[in-house]
Amino acid sequence: MGFLDTLKAKLSPAKEKVGDLAHQHGGKIDQGLDKAARTVDQKTKGKYSDKIESGTRKAKEAVERLSHKHDEAGAKDEAGATGDEAGAKGDESGTPPGTPPAS
């Protein structure tokens, strides 16, 4: 097992926890990002407004992605394989995955 594999294995529980927290507190995180952005923009007297706005938007998108990954993982755990995974396996007739059924 390589260094990156070991690192990924050790960070996996932390990633799940972060996703859970992003899901539970996404609104509060967004409010905090907005407040921080306003404060920095005021302190810099609007000089970096476009960069602050861009950074805030990207941070919010990252929180949203973490939250959705947590949602998808929970749905996958509850339902077993998702529809995409079930369809990707093909069927017993030997039809390749993604091939439409014969009419």
XYZ file of C-alpha atoms in Angstrom:
103
model
C 0.000 0.000 0.000
C 1.434 3.318 -1.084
C 1.617 6.513 0.875
C -1.424 8.071 -0.831
C -3.523 4.945 -0.266
C -2.614 4.992 3.428
C -3.411 8.687 3.659
C -6.784 8.238 1.924
C -7.684 5.369 4.257
C -6.849 7.443 7.321
C -8.715 10.528 6.101
C -11.868 8.691 5.023
C -13.591 8.904 8.454
C -12.794 12.631 8.653
C -14.257 13.199 5.177
C -17.471 11.448 6.201
C -17.686 13.581 9.340
C -17.134 16.787 7.362
C -19.862 15.759 4.913
C -22.227 15.069 7.805
C -21.483 18.461 9.368
C -21.893 20.228 6.011
C -25.265 18.537 5.600
C -26.450 19.459 9.098
C -25.096 23.016 9.256
C -24.924 24.160 5.625
C -27.051 27.258 6.264
C -24.928 28.382 9.189
C -21.745 27.813 7.201
C -23.109 29.915 4.321
C -24.042 32.711 6.734
C -20.554 32.617 8.258
C -18.935 32.781 4.825
C -21.110 35.778 3.905
C -20.260 37.546 7.163
C -16.533 36.912 6.729
C -16.686 38.125 3.126
C -18.445 41.346 4.147
C -15.899 41.963 6.904
C -12.904 41.420 4.631
C -14.494 43.547 1.909
C -15.031 46.392 4.389
C -11.484 46.132 5.745
C -10.034 46.236 2.235
C -12.408 49.101 1.301
C -13.836 47.191 -1.664
C -10.477 46.854 -3.396
C -10.815 43.074 -3.768
C -14.612 42.751 -3.947
C -14.611 40.617 -7.100
C -12.028 38.196 -5.715
C -13.811 37.984 -2.351
C -17.124 37.299 -4.077
C -15.547 34.623 -6.266
C -13.848 32.941 -3.319
C -17.037 33.002 -1.264
C -19.022 31.461 -4.120
C -16.445 28.688 -4.564
C -16.409 27.979 -0.828
C -20.212 27.710 -0.786
C -20.117 25.366 -3.786
C -17.575 23.173 -1.995
C -19.798 22.976 1.094
C -22.743 22.094 -1.142
C -20.750 19.320 -2.866
C -19.712 17.876 0.482
C -23.305 17.944 1.643
C -24.547 16.217 -1.526
C -21.854 13.553 -1.335
C -23.025 12.841 2.190
C -26.640 12.600 0.947
C -25.667 10.248 -1.875
C -23.614 8.033 0.434
C -26.519 7.788 2.872
C -28.986 6.903 0.123
C -26.577 4.300 -1.240
C -26.118 2.747 2.205
C -29.875 2.592 2.800
C -30.880 1.232 -0.609
C -27.865 -0.930 -1.425
C -26.640 -0.311 -4.965
C -27.921 2.803 -6.669
C -29.729 2.585 -9.984
C -26.578 3.546 -11.879
C -24.572 0.796 -10.247
C -27.263 -1.807 -10.833
C -27.517 -0.837 -14.538
C -23.748 -0.770 -14.969
C -23.491 -4.483 -14.216
C -25.484 -5.510 -17.287
C -27.858 -8.450 -17.139
C -27.477 -12.203 -17.130
C -28.084 -12.482 -20.897
C -24.631 -11.108 -21.596
C -25.921 -7.748 -22.833
C -23.237 -5.080 -22.275
C -24.011 -2.412 -19.681
C -25.856 0.610 -21.044
C -27.340 -1.301 -24.020
C -31.064 -0.562 -24.417
C -33.382 -3.557 -24.192
C -34.422 -5.188 -27.481
C -37.915 -4.261 -28.615
